[in-house]
Amino acid sequence: MTRTRLVEIERDILDKNNGIAANNRALFIADDLLVFNLLSSPGAGKTTLLVRAVSELKCSRWVGVIEGDQQTSNDAKRIQAAGVPAVQINTGKNCHLDAAMIGDAYRRLPLLSGGILFIENVGNLICPAAFDLGETCKIVVFSITEGEDKPLKYPDVFAASSLMVINKIDLASLLEFDVGKAIEYARRVNPKIDVIVVSARTGEGFAALYAWIDRQAGRQRRAFEDKGR
Amino acid sequence: MAICLGIIQIVEEKVHERSSSRVRSICLEMGALSHAAPEAIRFCFAAAATRTVAEGAALNIVELPGVAWCMSCSKSVEIARRGECCPCCGSYHLQVTAGEQMRVKELEID
Ligand SMILES: Nc1nc2c(ncn2[C@@H]2O[C@H](COP(=O)(O)OP(=O)(O)O)[C@@H](O)[C@H]2O)c(=O)[nH]1
Ligand SMILES: [Mg+2]
Ligand SMILES: [Zn+2]
């Protein structure tokens, strides 16, 4: 005879991923690494932006990249051609990276102590927002071809990100894109989000991006020292 | 879909722990500001549960409201989704304080 029992569980659905992400984060902090998780729609310009940024940043510190894509390894090749180590993860049917994939991929990279790890997530504005990878913070890249109201259509990803990079500003004269409006919409969803406007094609705005990265490095160092006290 | 797989993983673990073989119902708690809409979960759950211990289980979803602190009127207000303004003063200076959870609350097993 069977008896129906009620079992209390009270567990977060993403518990398992969150646990692995916490391990990754501890590892990244021990290695004194800044880790940025880049999210966007397909084609917003993440890889183009990374190729330019890593080519310049590699002169002053260790830089590595983990590339997520459902099928191909073209993006990792583009990064490697810029002279920076890159590991490709093919997620297959999965539309996002998870913390376990990042833990494995990180072990396949050379030691980046004191440097920066960029993670290019799968081009998708929904699922990646839910998955903590152990990153220092998330960065959402959004191009001016996508329309000002993207932050209202996909609020989760903008709420989860510390920085919004508005890309392809070189096309501004061709498109009617209201930067002020895009920022206003993003701040409705996340009043604290930082904003930088760039062109990954021409390099416009990248000085501001590097200054922002340096501020994150300073912030991380201070947090680390405070903890050590 | 990844969320549905996460639910099933937790259910499978619990069911094995208790050496049971059948799940009658699964109760979830979903905040209005969480990453998944209840309709989406209901939609993909049946497919994700096929040929697992959760196949055929009833899915009960308790929906919890989104709550934010309005920095302009200094009080707690309810919002239905992110990007909405404060229902009292119209400000967008809101800090979400509750309604982001996605939890498996309880199971009914044989
Ligand atoms: N005009 C212009 N095109 C860009 C810019 N950044 C990227 N692109 C183009 O947008 C397309 C997609 O870029 P990619 O970096 O592969 O996007 P990803 O899918 O986000 O990695 C490519 O054709 C790029 O050349 C930019 O700043 N300006
Ligand atoms: Mg890419
Ligand atoms: Zn208010």
PDB file of C-alpha atoms in Angstrom, chain B residues 25-87:
ATOM      1  CA  SER B  25       2.281  17.289  -7.323  1.00  0.00           C
ATOM      2  CA  ILE B  26       4.966  19.945  -7.248  1.00  0.00           C
ATOM      3  CA  CYS B  27       4.440  23.306  -5.630  1.00  0.00           C
ATOM      4  CA  LEU B  28       6.509  26.248  -6.840  1.00  0.00           C
ATOM      5  CA  GLU B  29       6.810  29.777  -5.592  1.00  0.00           C
ATOM      6  CA  MET B  30       7.422  32.305  -8.373  1.00  0.00           C
ATOM      7  CA  GLY B  31       7.935  36.009  -7.843  1.00  0.00           C
ATOM      8  CA  ALA B  32       6.437  38.428 -10.355  1.00  0.00           C
ATOM      9  CA  LEU B  33       9.942  39.836 -10.967  1.00  0.00           C
ATOM     10  CA  SER B  34      11.686  36.473 -11.367  1.00  0.00           C
ATOM     11  CA  HIS B  35      13.307  35.342 -14.596  1.00  0.00           C
ATOM     12  CA  ALA B  36      10.463  33.136 -15.732  1.00  0.00           C
ATOM     13  CA  ALA B  37       6.770  33.707 -16.253  1.00  0.00           C
ATOM     14  CA  PRO B  38       4.434  31.074 -14.757  1.00  0.00           C
ATOM     15  CA  GLU B  39       2.800  30.540 -18.185  1.00  0.00           C
ATOM     16  CA  ALA B  40       6.205  29.775 -19.679  1.00  0.00           C
ATOM     17  CA  ILE B  41       6.980  27.268 -16.916  1.00  0.00           C
ATOM     18  CA  ARG B  42       3.608  25.565 -17.315  1.00  0.00           C
ATOM     19  CA  PHE B  43       4.142  25.457 -21.059  1.00  0.00           C
ATOM     20  CA  CYS B  44       7.513  23.712 -21.009  1.00  0.00           C
ATOM     21  CA  PHE B  45       7.103  21.636 -17.859  1.00  0.00           C
ATOM     22  CA  ALA B  46       5.193  18.754 -19.449  1.00  0.00           C
ATOM     23  CA  ALA B  47       7.830  18.320 -22.149  1.00  0.00           C
ATOM     24  CA  ALA B  48      10.705  18.576 -19.670  1.00  0.00           C
ATOM     25  CA  ALA B  49       9.058  16.041 -17.329  1.00  0.00           C
ATOM     26  CA  THR B  50       8.520  13.354 -19.947  1.00  0.00           C
ATOM     27  CA  ARG B  51      10.187  10.065 -18.925  1.00  0.00           C
ATOM     28  CA  THR B  52      11.281  11.460 -15.535  1.00  0.00           C
ATOM     29  CA  VAL B  53       9.834  10.855 -12.064  1.00  0.00           C
ATOM     30  CA  ALA B  54       7.931  14.105 -12.499  1.00  0.00           C
ATOM     31  CA  GLU B  55       5.957  12.880 -15.503  1.00  0.00           C
ATOM     32  CA  GLY B  56       2.259  13.409 -14.925  1.00  0.00           C
ATOM     33  CA  ALA B  57       2.733  15.424 -11.726  1.00  0.00           C
ATOM     34  CA  ALA B  58       0.432  18.371 -11.170  1.00  0.00           C
ATOM     35  CA  LEU B  59       2.184  21.718 -11.095  1.00  0.00           C
ATOM     36  CA  ASN B  60       0.902  24.300  -8.613  1.00  0.00           C
ATOM     37  CA  ILE B  61       2.437  27.720  -8.899  1.00  0.00           C
ATOM     38  CA  VAL B  62       2.052  30.215  -6.083  1.00  0.00           C
ATOM     39  CA  GLU B  63       2.599  33.652  -7.588  1.00  0.00           C
ATOM     40  CA  LEU B  64       4.131  36.262  -5.302  1.00  0.00           C
ATOM     41  CA  PRO B  65       3.942  40.000  -5.924  1.00  0.00           C
ATOM     42  CA  GLY B  66       6.875  42.187  -6.901  1.00  0.00           C
ATOM     43  CA  VAL B  67       7.806  44.652  -4.184  1.00  0.00           C
ATOM     44  CA  ALA B  68      10.109  47.653  -4.447  1.00  0.00           C
ATOM     45  CA  TRP B  69      11.292  50.464  -2.208  1.00  0.00           C
ATOM     46  CA  CYS B  70      10.428  53.841  -3.730  1.00  0.00           C
ATOM     47  CA  MET B  71      13.280  56.240  -3.050  1.00  0.00           C
ATOM     48  CA  SER B  72      11.074  59.232  -3.776  1.00  0.00           C
ATOM     49  CA  CYS B  73       8.222  58.489  -1.394  1.00  0.00           C
ATOM     50  CA  SER B  74      10.314  56.358   0.986  1.00  0.00           C
ATOM     51  CA  LYS B  75       7.962  53.449   1.206  1.00  0.00           C
ATOM     52  CA  SER B  76       7.390  49.955  -0.042  1.00  0.00           C
ATOM     53  CA  VAL B  77       5.185  49.596  -3.130  1.00  0.00           C
ATOM     54  CA  GLU B  78       3.961  46.713  -5.291  1.00  0.00           C
ATOM     55  CA  ILE B  79       4.942  46.538  -8.955  1.00  0.00           C
ATOM     56  CA  ALA B  80       3.812  43.999 -11.543  1.00  0.00           C
ATOM     57  CA  ARG B  81       7.013  44.081 -13.618  1.00  0.00           C
ATOM     58  CA  ARG B  82      10.406  45.755 -13.896  1.00  0.00           C
ATOM     59  CA  GLY B  83      10.448  49.154 -15.552  1.00  0.00           C
ATOM     60  CA  GLU B  84       7.119  50.169 -14.030  1.00  0.00           C
ATOM     61  CA  CYS B  85       6.909  53.410 -12.091  1.00  0.00           C
ATOM     62  CA  CYS B  86       5.867  53.815  -8.475  1.00  0.00           C
ATOM     63  CA  PRO B  87       2.051  53.545  -8.332  1.00  0.00           C
TER      64      PRO B  87
END
